[in-house]
């Protein structure tokens, strides 16, 4: 070893050692996070010596490179919270741009291990202004959206403009108590608006997972978030040109179907996850945004070893009606499935879109249109199942026959109608009902008309008009779905169809 080599080797050792993470005992050091994410021995790092001439800035606060997850090559961006709180300077940004450009060129899935206080204000001309500034990162993220999976584990802050990095990804897992997303800190917010708040209240993990919808799931530790991210990739293809890998089929966790699993009473609540457990391969349901807009359930599952996307109304929450947030939640998930060639299963038990002054002012029509547009635009095979009821425009949004599902199935006793029999009776005969003075006579008249309306919505009547393709006994539904999706495996996209982005909610 020559004397001229020693400084370089020392710089490499210093960069790999990094700064001490002891001030954050609850956090896993960044290189350990990368080791948890990737298959052993697969990490190939770029830009290790970035800013090595500056003291205290090992790797300039971000690790970038490639490795494998389940043997699949992926690109990685991992912020080092021990180096100036993971803040971005000129070379921090340049490293991230370069790895995203490689992901764009080679079509590599991207994992983001985010823990950054935002732009380094002492280097603002480096990270903010130019064509190789932070805006280029976001340009590349949008260019990659819908072309390769982008998966984010948020371990700490994601502040100011940097908060958009997680927002442009397909999934965000947040570590409770550490992770946060915000455009301005509570101190800045108070200066601008006079509002006093806390970081957790304004941008914490639970808030984003349950109220804003910016987070997909909350975890108690770094390693749990990373484990979930690795698992999520198993449901996704490498890029938009390929399809998710199949695995060995497993029987559902539950093989029984109790008579009261779906109550006969139209408004009776039940957990649609109990239905999913009887259709999907055991332990294969990976729910997305489980804490937000809970009147609809979306997620990936395996059906006889193949990945499907599930969109299901949740009767145990607000009767499963579609609200503004649940329409957005469904729209984004449907777009994600279509982008990554994942067939869609719609489980319908929907009274319709929510109505009323407040919901109209929130733009339910506009948000509902987003859901319908996403569903109608999806070219992947779609199968719809009416579990109990499908009313009004909710039936449309959940993939009615006019939107070309491969099949519309129904369980015995299901009903499909523009309104519930009670609602349609009141709409048609409101004045006549009001004019009947005798209580018994009015009650009898209403009962007769409800019976008439119920006959129109009767499943035999609906099936005889080819509105449903098959009536399936509950115990046979999984087998029927496996056959239907298997028969659709030869599907292909329109010749001129290009990829589409997965729009933020």
CSV table of C-alpha atoms in Angstrom, one decimal:
chain,number,residue,atom,x,y,z
A,1,UNK,CA,0.0,0.0,0.0
A,2,UNK,CA,1.4,3.4,-1.0
A,3,UNK,CA,1.1,6.5,1.0
A,4,UNK,CA,-1.2,8.0,-1.6
A,5,UNK,CA,-3.6,5.1,-1.2
A,6,UNK,CA,-4.0,5.5,2.6
A,7,UNK,CA,-6.2,8.6,2.6
A,8,UNK,CA,-8.6,7.0,0.1
A,9,UNK,CA,-8.9,3.8,2.1
A,10,UNK,CA,-9.4,5.7,5.3
A,11,UNK,CA,-12.1,7.8,3.6
A,12,UNK,CA,-13.9,4.6,2.5
A,13,UNK,CA,-13.7,3.2,6.1
A,14,UNK,CA,-15.0,6.4,7.5
A,15,UNK,CA,-17.9,6.6,5.0
A,16,UNK,CA,-18.9,3.0,5.8
A,17,UNK,CA,-18.7,3.6,9.5
A,18,UNK,CA,-20.9,6.7,9.2
A,19,UNK,CA,-21.7,9.0,12.1
A,20,UNK,CA,-22.8,7.6,15.5
A,21,UNK,CA,-26.5,6.8,15.7
A,22,UNK,CA,-26.5,6.6,19.5
A,23,UNK,CA,-28.7,9.7,19.9
A,24,UNK,CA,-31.5,7.7,18.4
A,25,UNK,CA,-31.5,4.4,20.2
A,26,UNK,CA,-35.0,3.5,19.0
A,27,UNK,CA,-33.9,3.6,15.4
A,28,UNK,CA,-32.0,1.0,13.4
A,29,UNK,CA,-28.9,2.4,11.8
A,30,UNK,CA,-29.2,3.0,8.0
A,31,UNK,CA,-26.8,0.3,6.9
A,32,UNK,CA,-28.6,-2.2,9.1
A,33,UNK,CA,-31.9,-1.1,7.5
A,34,UNK,CA,-30.5,-1.8,4.1
A,35,UNK,CA,-29.2,-5.2,5.3
A,36,UNK,CA,-32.7,-6.1,6.6
A,37,UNK,CA,-34.2,-5.1,3.2
A,38,UNK,CA,-31.9,-6.9,0.9
A,39,UNK,CA,-30.9,-10.5,0.4
A,40,UNK,CA,-27.6,-11.2,2.2
A,41,UNK,CA,-24.5,-10.2,0.2
A,42,UNK,CA,-26.4,-8.5,-2.6
A,43,UNK,CA,-25.8,-4.8,-1.8
A,44,UNK,CA,-23.8,-2.9,-4.5
A,45,UNK,CA,-23.3,0.7,-3.4
A,46,UNK,CA,-22.7,3.8,-5.5
A,47,UNK,CA,-21.4,7.2,-4.5
A,48,UNK,CA,-19.9,6.1,-1.1
A,49,UNK,CA,-17.3,8.8,-1.1
A,50,UNK,CA,-19.7,11.7,-1.9
A,51,UNK,CA,-18.6,14.8,0.0
A,52,UNK,CA,-15.8,12.8,1.6
A,53,UNK,CA,-13.7,15.9,1.7
A,54,UNK,CA,-16.2,17.4,4.2
A,55,UNK,CA,-16.0,16.3,7.8
A,56,UNK,CA,-19.1,14.8,9.3
A,57,UNK,CA,-20.9,14.1,6.0
A,58,UNK,CA,-20.2,10.3,5.3
A,59,UNK,CA,-21.8,9.3,1.9
A,60,UNK,CA,-23.4,12.8,2.1
A,61,UNK,CA,-26.3,11.4,4.2
A,62,UNK,CA,-27.8,9.0,1.7
A,63,UNK,CA,-27.0,5.4,0.6
A,64,UNK,CA,-27.9,4.5,-3.0
A,65,UNK,CA,-27.3,1.4,-5.0
A,66,UNK,CA,-28.8,-1.9,-6.1
A,67,UNK,CA,-29.4,-5.3,-4.5
A,68,UNK,CA,-31.9,-8.1,-4.5
A,69,UNK,CA,-35.1,-8.8,-2.7
A,70,UNK,CA,-36.3,-12.4,-3.1
A,71,UNK,CA,-33.6,-12.7,-5.8
A,72,UNK,CA,-35.0,-9.8,-7.8
A,73,UNK,CA,-32.8,-6.8,-8.6
A,74,UNK,CA,-34.1,-3.5,-7.0
A,75,UNK,CA,-32.8,0.0,-6.6
A,76,UNK,CA,-32.5,1.5,-3.1
A,77,UNK,CA,-32.4,5.0,-1.6
A,78,UNK,CA,-31.8,5.1,2.1
A,79,UNK,CA,-31.4,8.3,4.1
A,80,UNK,CA,-28.9,8.3,7.0
A,81,UNK,CA,-30.6,10.1,9.9
A,82,UNK,CA,-27.2,10.3,11.7
A,83,UNK,CA,-25.8,12.6,9.0
A,84,UNK,CA,-27.3,16.0,9.4
A,85,UNK,CA,-30.7,14.4,10.1
A,86,UNK,CA,-30.7,12.9,6.6
A,87,UNK,CA,-31.0,16.3,5.0
A,88,UNK,CA,-30.4,16.9,1.3
A,89,UNK,CA,-27.5,18.8,-0.2
A,90,UNK,CA,-26.3,19.0,-3.8
A,91,UNK,CA,-24.6,15.6,-3.8
A,92,UNK,CA,-27.4,13.9,-1.8
A,93,UNK,CA,-29.8,15.0,-4.5
A,94,UNK,CA,-27.4,14.0,-7.3
A,95,UNK,CA,-27.0,10.5,-5.9
A,96,UNK,CA,-30.7,10.0,-5.7
A,97,UNK,CA,-31.2,11.3,-9.2
A,98,UNK,CA,-28.6,8.9,-10.6
A,99,UNK,CA,-30.1,5.8,-9.0
A,100,UNK,CA,-33.6,6.8,-10.2
A,101,UNK,CA,-32.2,7.4,-13.7
A,102,UNK,CA,-30.8,3.9,-13.5
A,103,UNK,CA,-34.1,2.5,-12.3
A,104,UNK,CA,-35.8,4.3,-15.2
A,105,UNK,CA,-33.3,2.9,-17.7
A,106,UNK,CA,-33.3,-0.6,-16.4
A,107,UNK,CA,-36.9,-0.8,-15.2
A,108,UNK,CA,-35.9,-1.7,-11.6
A,109,UNK,CA,-38.4,-1.6,-8.6
A,110,UNK,CA,-37.3,1.1,-6.2
A,111,UNK,CA,-37.3,0.9,-2.4
A,112,UNK,CA,-37.1,4.2,-0.4
A,113,UNK,CA,-36.0,4.1,3.2
A,114,UNK,CA,-36.9,7.6,4.1
A,115,UNK,CA,-35.6,9.5,7.1
A,116,UNK,CA,-34.9,13.1,6.2
A,117,UNK,CA,-35.4,16.6,7.7
A,118,UNK,CA,-35.6,18.0,4.2
A,119,UNK,CA,-33.4,20.3,2.2
A,120,UNK,CA,-30.1,21.4,3.7
A,121,UNK,CA,-30.6,25.1,3.8
A,122,UNK,CA,-26.8,25.7,4.0
A,123,UNK,CA,-26.7,24.2,0.5
A,124,UNK,CA,-29.9,25.6,-1.0
A,125,UNK,CA,-28.6,26.3,-4.4
A,126,UNK,CA,-27.4,22.7,-4.5
A,127,UNK,CA,-30.6,20.9,-3.7
A,128,UNK,CA,-33.4,23.4,-4.7
A,129,UNK,CA,-33.0,25.5,-7.8
A,130,UNK,CA,-31.4,23.7,-10.8
A,131,UNK,CA,-32.2,21.1,-13.4
A,132,UNK,CA,-30.4,18.5,-11.2
A,133,UNK,CA,-32.1,19.7,-8.0
A,134,UNK,CA,-34.8,18.0,-6.0
A,135,UNK,CA,-37.5,18.7,-8.7
A,136,UNK,CA,-35.6,16.2,-10.9
A,137,UNK,CA,-36.1,13.5,-8.3
A,138,UNK,CA,-39.9,14.1,-8.4
A,139,UNK,CA,-39.9,14.2,-12.2
A,140,UNK,CA,-38.2,10.7,-12.2
A,141,UNK,CA,-40.6,9.3,-9.6
A,142,UNK,CA,-43.6,10.4,-11.7
A,143,UNK,CA,-41.9,8.9,-14.8
A,144,UNK,CA,-41.5,5.6,-13.0
A,145,UNK,CA,-45.0,5.6,-11.5
A,146,UNK,CA,-47.0,2.7,-12.9
A,147,UNK,CA,-43.9,1.4,-14.8
A,148,UNK,CA,-42.1,-0.2,-11.8
A,149,UNK,CA,-43.1,-0.7,-8.2
A,150,UNK,CA,-42.0,2.1,-5.8
A,151,UNK,CA,-42.2,1.1,-2.2
A,152,UNK,CA,-41.5,3.4,0.8
A,153,UNK,CA,-40.7,2.8,4.4
A,154,UNK,CA,-40.9,6.0,6.3
A,155,UNK,CA,-38.7,5.7,9.4
A,156,UNK,CA,-38.4,9.3,10.5
A,157,UNK,CA,-39.4,12.7,9.1
A,158,UNK,CA,-40.1,13.5,5.5
A,159,UNK,CA,-40.3,17.3,5.7
A,160,UNK,CA,-41.1,20.3,3.5
A,161,UNK,CA,-40.7,19.6,-0.3
A,162,UNK,CA,-39.2,16.2,0.6
A,163,UNK,CA,-42.6,15.1,1.9
A,164,UNK,CA,-43.6,14.5,-1.7
A,165,UNK,CA,-41.0,11.7,-2.1
A,166,UNK,CA,-43.3,9.2,-0.2
A,167,UNK,CA,-46.4,10.7,-1.8
A,168,UNK,CA,-45.2,9.6,-5.3
A,169,UNK,CA,-44.7,6.0,-4.3
A,170,UNK,CA,-47.1,3.1,-4.5
A,171,UNK,CA,-47.1,2.2,-0.8
A,172,UNK,CA,-46.0,4.0,2.4
A,173,UNK,CA,-45.3,2.1,5.6
A,174,UNK,CA,-44.8,4.4,8.6
A,175,UNK,CA,-43.0,3.7,11.9
A,176,UNK,CA,-45.2,4.9,14.8
A,177,UNK,CA,-43.7,7.5,17.0
A,178,UNK,CA,-40.8,8.3,14.6
A,179,UNK,CA,-42.3,8.7,11.1
A,180,UNK,CA,-43.8,12.0,10.0
A,181,UNK,CA,-44.8,13.8,6.9
A,182,UNK,CA,-45.4,17.5,6.8
A,183,UNK,CA,-44.9,20.5,4.5
A,184,UNK,CA,-44.0,22.8,7.5
A,185,UNK,CA,-43.0,22.1,11.0
A,186,UNK,CA,-45.4,23.0,13.9
A,187,UNK,CA,-43.2,26.0,14.5
A,188,UNK,CA,-43.4,27.3,11.0
A,189,UNK,CA,-47.2,26.5,10.9
A,190,UNK,CA,-47.7,28.6,14.0
A,191,UNK,CA,-45.7,31.5,12.4
A,192,UNK,CA,-47.8,31.4,9.2
A,193,UNK,CA,-51.3,30.6,10.6
A,194,UNK,CA,-51.1,31.2,14.3
A,195,UNK,CA,-52.2,27.6,14.8
A,196,UNK,CA,-50.5,25.7,17.7
A,197,UNK,CA,-50.2,22.0,17.2
A,198,UNK,CA,-47.8,19.0,17.7
A,199,UNK,CA,-45.8,17.1,15.1
A,200,UNK,CA,-47.8,13.9,15.8
A,201,UNK,CA,-51.1,15.7,15.4
A,202,UNK,CA,-50.1,17.4,12.2
A,203,UNK,CA,-48.0,14.8,10.4
A,204,UNK,CA,-47.7,11.7,12.5
A,205,UNK,CA,-48.0,8.1,11.4
A,206,UNK,CA,-51.5,7.4,12.8
A,207,UNK,CA,-52.8,10.7,11.4
A,208,UNK,CA,-51.7,9.9,7.9
A,209,UNK,CA,-52.8,6.3,8.0
A,210,UNK,CA,-56.3,7.0,9.4
A,211,UNK,CA,-57.2,10.6,8.4
A,212,UNK,CA,-55.2,12.0,5.5
A,213,UNK,CA,-54.7,8.7,3.7
A,214,UNK,CA,-51.1,9.5,2.8
A,215,UNK,CA,-49.8,6.5,4.8
A,216,UNK,CA,-50.8,2.9,4.0
A,217,UNK,CA,-49.9,1.2,7.3
A,218,UNK,CA,-48.3,1.9,10.7
A,219,UNK,CA,-45.7,-0.3,12.3
A,220,UNK,CA,-44.1,-0.4,15.7
A,221,UNK,CA,-40.5,-0.8,14.5
A,222,UNK,CA,-38.2,-0.2,11.6
A,223,UNK,CA,-37.8,-3.9,10.9
A,224,UNK,CA,-41.5,-4.6,10.8
A,225,UNK,CA,-42.0,-1.9,8.1
A,226,UNK,CA,-39.1,-3.3,6.1
A,227,UNK,CA,-40.4,-6.9,6.4
A,228,UNK,CA,-43.8,-5.7,5.1
A,229,UNK,CA,-42.2,-3.9,2.2
A,230,UNK,CA,-40.3,-7.0,1.2
A,231,UNK,CA,-43.5,-9.0,1.4
A,232,UNK,CA,-45.4,-6.5,-0.7
A,233,UNK,CA,-43.0,-6.9,-3.5
A,234,UNK,CA,-43.9,-10.6,-3.8
A,235,UNK,CA,-47.4,-9.5,-5.1
A,236,UNK,CA,-46.0,-7.1,-7.7
A,237,UNK,CA,-44.1,-7.7,-11.0
A,238,UNK,CA,-40.7,-6.3,-11.8
A,239,UNK,CA,-42.3,-3.8,-14.2
A,240,UNK,CA,-45.4,-2.9,-16.1
A,241,UNK,CA,-44.5,-5.3,-19.0
A,242,UNK,CA,-44.6,-8.4,-16.8
A,243,UNK,CA,-47.0,-10.1,-14.4
A,244,UNK,CA,-46.7,-11.1,-10.8
A,245,UNK,CA,-45.1,-14.5,-10.1
A,246,UNK,CA,-47.4,-17.4,-9.2
A,247,UNK,CA,-46.7,-19.4,-6.1
A,248,UNK,CA,-47.9,-22.8,-4.9
A,249,UNK,CA,-51.6,-22.7,-4.1
A,250,UNK,CA,-52.9,-23.0,-0.6
A,251,UNK,CA,-56.4,-23.7,0.7
A,252,UNK,CA,-58.2,-20.8,2.4
A,253,UNK,CA,-57.7,-20.4,6.1
A,254,UNK,CA,-61.4,-21.1,6.6
A,255,UNK,CA,-63.3,-23.7,4.6
A,256,UNK,CA,-66.7,-23.3,6.3
A,257,UNK,CA,-69.4,-20.9,5.4
A,258,UNK,CA,-71.8,-20.4,8.3
A,259,UNK,CA,-75.4,-19.6,7.4
A,260,UNK,CA,-75.2,-16.3,9.2
A,261,UNK,CA,-71.9,-15.2,7.8
A,262,UNK,CA,-73.8,-12.7,5.5
A,263,UNK,CA,-77.0,-11.7,7.4
A,264,UNK,CA,-80.2,-11.8,5.4
A,265,UNK,CA,-81.2,-8.4,6.7
A,266,UNK,CA,-80.1,-6.0,4.1
A,267,UNK,CA,-78.7,-3.5,6.6
A,268,UNK,CA,-77.1,-6.1,8.9
A,269,UNK,CA,-73.4,-5.6,9.4
A,270,UNK,CA,-70.7,-8.1,8.9
A,271,UNK,CA,-66.9,-8.0,8.2
A,272,UNK,CA,-66.2,-8.6,4.5
A,273,UNK,CA,-62.8,-9.8,5.5
A,274,UNK,CA,-64.5,-13.0,6.8
A,275,UNK,CA,-65.6,-13.6,3.2
A,276,UNK,CA,-62.2,-12.8,1.8
A,277,UNK,CA,-60.7,-15.3,4.2
A,278,UNK,CA,-62.9,-18.0,2.7
A,279,UNK,CA,-61.9,-17.1,-0.9
A,280,UNK,CA,-58.2,-16.3,-0.8
A,281,UNK,CA,-55.3,-18.6,-0.2
A,282,UNK,CA,-54.5,-18.8,3.5
A,283,UNK,CA,-52.7,-15.8,5.0
A,284,UNK,CA,-52.3,-14.2,1.6
A,285,UNK,CA,-54.5,-11.1,2.0
A,286,UNK,CA,-52.3,-8.0,2.1
A,287,UNK,CA,-54.6,-5.1,2.9
A,288,UNK,CA,-53.9,-1.6,1.6
A,289,UNK,CA,-54.8,1.5,3.7
A,290,UNK,CA,-56.6,-0.6,6.2
A,291,UNK,CA,-57.1,2.3,8.7
A,292,UNK,CA,-58.4,4.9,6.2
A,293,UNK,CA,-61.9,5.1,4.5
A,294,UNK,CA,-62.7,1.8,6.2
A,295,UNK,CA,-66.1,1.5,4.5
A,296,UNK,CA,-64.2,-0.1,1.6
A,297,UNK,CA,-61.6,-2.8,1.8
A,298,UNK,CA,-58.8,-3.1,-0.8
A,299,UNK,CA,-55.7,-5.3,-1.0
A,300,UNK,CA,-53.8,-8.0,-2.7
A,301,UNK,CA,-54.6,-11.7,-2.3
A,302,UNK,CA,-53.7,-15.0,-3.9
A,303,UNK,CA,-56.3,-17.1,-5.5
A,304,UNK,CA,-55.0,-20.6,-6.2
A,305,UNK,CA,-51.4,-19.1,-6.1
A,306,UNK,CA,-52.2,-16.2,-8.5
A,307,UNK,CA,-52.3,-12.6,-7.4
A,308,UNK,CA,-55.6,-10.7,-7.6
A,309,UNK,CA,-56.6,-7.3,-6.4
A,310,UNK,CA,-59.7,-7.3,-4.1
A,311,UNK,CA,-62.1,-4.3,-3.9
A,312,UNK,CA,-64.8,-5.0,-1.4
A,313,UNK,CA,-67.6,-3.0,0.3
A,314,UNK,CA,-67.5,-3.2,4.1
A,315,UNK,CA,-71.0,-3.5,5.5
A,316,UNK,CA,-69.8,-3.2,9.1
A,317,UNK,CA,-68.7,0.4,8.5
A,318,UNK,CA,-71.3,3.0,7.4
A,319,UNK,CA,-73.3,0.1,5.7
A,320,UNK,CA,-70.6,-0.1,3.0
A,321,UNK,CA,-71.7,3.1,1.3
A,322,UNK,CA,-69.2,4.9,-0.9
A,323,UNK,CA,-67.9,8.2,0.5
A,324,UNK,CA,-65.4,10.7,-0.9
A,325,UNK,CA,-62.3,9.1,0.6
A,326,UNK,CA,-63.4,5.5,-0.1
A,327,UNK,CA,-63.9,6.4,-3.8
A,328,UNK,CA,-60.4,7.8,-3.9
A,329,UNK,CA,-59.0,4.8,-2.1
A,330,UNK,CA,-60.6,2.4,-4.5
A,331,UNK,CA,-59.7,4.5,-7.6
A,332,UNK,CA,-56.0,4.5,-6.7
A,333,UNK,CA,-55.9,0.8,-5.9
A,334,UNK,CA,-57.7,-0.1,-9.1
A,335,UNK,CA,-55.2,2.0,-11.1
A,336,UNK,CA,-52.3,0.3,-9.3
A,337,UNK,CA,-53.6,-3.2,-10.2
A,338,UNK,CA,-54.2,-2.2,-13.8
A,339,UNK,CA,-50.7,-0.7,-14.0
A,340,UNK,CA,-49.1,-3.9,-12.7
A,341,UNK,CA,-51.3,-6.4,-14.6
A,342,UNK,CA,-53.2,-7.7,-11.6
A,343,UNK,CA,-56.7,-9.0,-12.2
A,344,UNK,CA,-59.5,-7.4,-10.1
A,345,UNK,CA,-62.1,-9.1,-7.9
A,346,UNK,CA,-65.0,-6.8,-6.9
A,347,UNK,CA,-67.1,-8.0,-3.9
A,348,UNK,CA,-70.3,-6.0,-3.9
A,349,UNK,CA,-72.5,-5.3,-1.0
A,350,UNK,CA,-73.2,-1.7,-1.5
A,351,UNK,CA,-76.2,0.6,-0.8
A,352,UNK,CA,-74.8,3.2,-3.2
A,353,UNK,CA,-72.9,6.4,-2.9
A,354,UNK,CA,-73.5,8.4,0.3
A,355,UNK,CA,-76.0,11.3,-0.2
A,356,UNK,CA,-76.8,14.5,1.5
A,357,UNK,CA,-75.9,18.2,1.5
A,358,UNK,CA,-72.5,17.7,3.2
A,359,UNK,CA,-71.3,14.9,1.0
A,360,UNK,CA,-72.4,16.8,-2.2
A,361,UNK,CA,-70.4,19.8,-1.1
A,362,UNK,CA,-67.4,17.6,-0.6
A,363,UNK,CA,-67.6,16.6,-4.3
A,364,UNK,CA,-68.9,13.1,-4.1
A,365,UNK,CA,-69.8,13.2,-7.8
A,366,UNK,CA,-66.3,14.3,-8.7
A,367,UNK,CA,-64.6,11.7,-6.5
A,368,UNK,CA,-67.1,9.0,-7.5
A,369,UNK,CA,-66.2,9.8,-11.2
A,370,UNK,CA,-62.5,9.1,-10.4
A,371,UNK,CA,-63.4,5.6,-9.1
A,372,UNK,CA,-65.6,4.9,-12.1
A,373,UNK,CA,-63.0,6.2,-14.5
A,374,UNK,CA,-60.3,4.0,-12.9
A,375,UNK,CA,-62.5,0.9,-13.0
A,376,UNK,CA,-63.7,1.5,-16.5
A,377,UNK,CA,-60.2,2.2,-17.8
A,378,UNK,CA,-58.7,-0.9,-16.3
A,379,UNK,CA,-57.9,-3.5,-19.0
A,380,UNK,CA,-57.0,-6.3,-16.6
A,381,UNK,CA,-59.6,-9.1,-16.2
A,382,UNK,CA,-62.3,-8.2,-13.8
A,383,UNK,CA,-64.9,-10.4,-12.0
A,384,UNK,CA,-67.7,-9.0,-9.9
A,385,UNK,CA,-69.6,-10.8,-7.2
A,386,UNK,CA,-72.8,-9.5,-5.7
A,387,UNK,CA,-72.7,-10.9,-2.1
A,388,UNK,CA,-76.0,-9.5,-0.9
A,389,UNK,CA,-77.1,-6.2,-2.6
A,390,UNK,CA,-75.9,-3.8,-5.2
A,391,UNK,CA,-77.9,-0.5,-5.4
A,392,UNK,CA,-77.8,2.7,-7.4
A,393,UNK,CA,-74.5,4.1,-8.8
A,394,UNK,CA,-72.6,2.0,-6.3
A,395,UNK,CA,-73.4,-1.0,-8.5
A,396,UNK,CA,-71.8,0.9,-11.4
A,397,UNK,CA,-68.7,1.9,-9.5
A,398,UNK,CA,-68.2,-1.7,-8.3
A,399,UNK,CA,-68.0,-3.0,-11.9
A,400,UNK,CA,-71.5,-3.4,-13.3
A,401,UNK,CA,-72.0,-5.5,-16.5
A,402,UNK,CA,-71.7,-2.4,-18.7
A,403,UNK,CA,-68.0,-2.0,-17.6
A,404,UNK,CA,-67.1,-5.4,-19.2
A,405,UNK,CA,-66.3,-7.7,-16.3
A,406,UNK,CA,-65.4,-11.2,-17.4
A,407,UNK,CA,-68.4,-12.3,-15.4
A,408,UNK,CA,-71.0,-10.9,-12.9
A,409,UNK,CA,-71.7,-13.6,-10.3
A,410,UNK,CA,-74.2,-13.5,-7.4
A,411,UNK,CA,-74.8,-15.5,-4.2
A,412,UNK,CA,-78.4,-16.8,-3.8
A,413,UNK,CA,-80.6,-14.1,-2.3
A,414,UNK,CA,-78.6,-11.2,-3.8
A,415,UNK,CA,-80.6,-8.2,-5.1
A,416,UNK,CA,-79.7,-5.6,-7.7
A,417,UNK,CA,-81.7,-2.5,-8.2
A,418,UNK,CA,-81.5,1.3,-8.7
A,419,UNK,CA,-82.7,1.7,-5.1
A,420,UNK,CA,-83.6,-0.5,-2.2
A,421,UNK,CA,-87.3,-1.5,-2.4
A,422,UNK,CA,-88.1,0.7,0.6
A,423,UNK,CA,-86.4,3.7,-1.0
A,424,UNK,CA,-87.9,3.2,-4.4
A,425,UNK,CA,-91.4,2.8,-3.0
A,426,UNK,CA,-91.1,6.1,-1.1
A,427,UNK,CA,-89.7,7.8,-4.2
A,428,UNK,CA,-92.5,6.6,-6.5
A,429,UNK,CA,-95.5,6.9,-4.1
A,430,UNK,CA,-94.5,9.6,-1.7
A,431,UNK,CA,-97.5,11.8,-2.3
A,432,UNK,CA,-99.9,8.9,-2.2
A,433,UNK,CA,-98.4,7.5,1.0
A,434,UNK,CA,-98.7,11.0,2.6
A,435,UNK,CA,-102.3,11.3,1.5
A,436,UNK,CA,-103.4,8.0,3.3
A,437,UNK,CA,-104.7,9.1,6.7
A,438,UNK,CA,-105.4,5.7,8.2
A,439,UNK,CA,-102.2,4.2,9.7
A,440,UNK,CA,-103.1,0.6,9.0
A,441,UNK,CA,-104.1,1.3,5.4
A,442,UNK,CA,-100.9,3.3,4.9
A,443,UNK,CA,-98.8,0.5,6.3
A,444,UNK,CA,-100.5,-2.1,4.1
A,445,UNK,CA,-100.1,0.0,1.0
A,446,UNK,CA,-96.4,0.5,1.7
A,447,UNK,CA,-95.9,-3.2,2.3
A,448,UNK,CA,-97.6,-4.1,-1.0
A,449,UNK,CA,-95.5,-1.7,-3.0
A,450,UNK,CA,-92.3,-2.8,-1.3
A,451,UNK,CA,-93.1,-6.4,-2.2
A,452,UNK,CA,-93.6,-5.3,-5.8
A,453,UNK,CA,-90.3,-3.5,-5.9
A,454,UNK,CA,-88.6,-6.4,-4.2
A,455,UNK,CA,-89.9,-8.7,-7.0
A,456,UNK,CA,-88.3,-6.5,-9.6
A,457,UNK,CA,-85.0,-6.8,-7.7
A,458,UNK,CA,-85.4,-10.6,-7.2
A,459,UNK,CA,-82.3,-12.5,-8.2
A,460,UNK,CA,-84.3,-14.9,-10.5
A,461,UNK,CA,-85.8,-12.0,-12.3
A,462,UNK,CA,-82.4,-10.3,-12.6
A,463,UNK,CA,-80.6,-13.5,-13.8
A,464,UNK,CA,-83.4,-14.2,-16.3
A,465,UNK,CA,-82.5,-10.9,-18.0
A,466,UNK,CA,-78.8,-11.8,-18.2
A,467,UNK,CA,-77.7,-9.2,-15.6
A,468,UNK,CA,-75.8,-11.9,-13.8
A,469,UNK,CA,-73.9,-14.7,-15.5
A,470,UNK,CA,-74.1,-17.3,-12.8
A,471,UNK,CA,-75.7,-17.8,-9.3
A,472,UNK,CA,-73.1,-19.6,-7.2
A,473,UNK,CA,-73.5,-21.3,-3.8
A,474,UNK,CA,-71.2,-19.7,-1.2
A,475,UNK,CA,-69.2,-22.9,-0.7
A,476,UNK,CA,-68.5,-23.1,-4.5
A,477,UNK,CA,-67.6,-19.4,-4.9
A,478,UNK,CA,-63.8,-19.9,-4.6
A,479,UNK,CA,-63.7,-22.7,-7.1
A,480,UNK,CA,-65.9,-20.6,-9.5
A,481,UNK,CA,-63.5,-17.6,-9.2
A,482,UNK,CA,-60.4,-19.8,-9.8
A,483,UNK,CA,-62.0,-21.1,-13.0
A,484,UNK,CA,-63.1,-17.7,-14.2
A,485,UNK,CA,-59.7,-16.0,-13.6
A,486,UNK,CA,-57.8,-19.0,-15.0
A,487,UNK,CA,-59.9,-18.8,-18.2
A,488,UNK,CA,-58.9,-15.1,-18.6
A,489,UNK,CA,-55.1,-15.7,-18.3
A,490,UNK,CA,-54.6,-15.2,-22.0
A,491,UNK,CA,-55.7,-11.5,-21.9
A,492,UNK,CA,-53.6,-8.8,-23.5
A,493,UNK,CA,-53.6,-5.0,-23.6
A,494,UNK,CA,-54.8,-2.8,-26.4
A,495,UNK,CA,-52.0,-2.3,-28.9
A,496,UNK,CA,-51.5,1.4,-28.4
A,497,UNK,CA,-52.0,1.4,-24.6
A,498,UNK,CA,-49.1,2.9,-22.7
A,499,UNK,CA,-48.5,2.7,-19.0
A,500,UNK,CA,-50.3,5.1,-16.7
A,501,UNK,CA,-49.3,6.7,-13.5
A,502,UNK,CA,-50.7,5.7,-10.2
A,503,UNK,CA,-52.1,9.1,-9.1
A,504,UNK,CA,-51.8,10.1,-5.4
A,505,UNK,CA,-55.2,9.9,-3.6
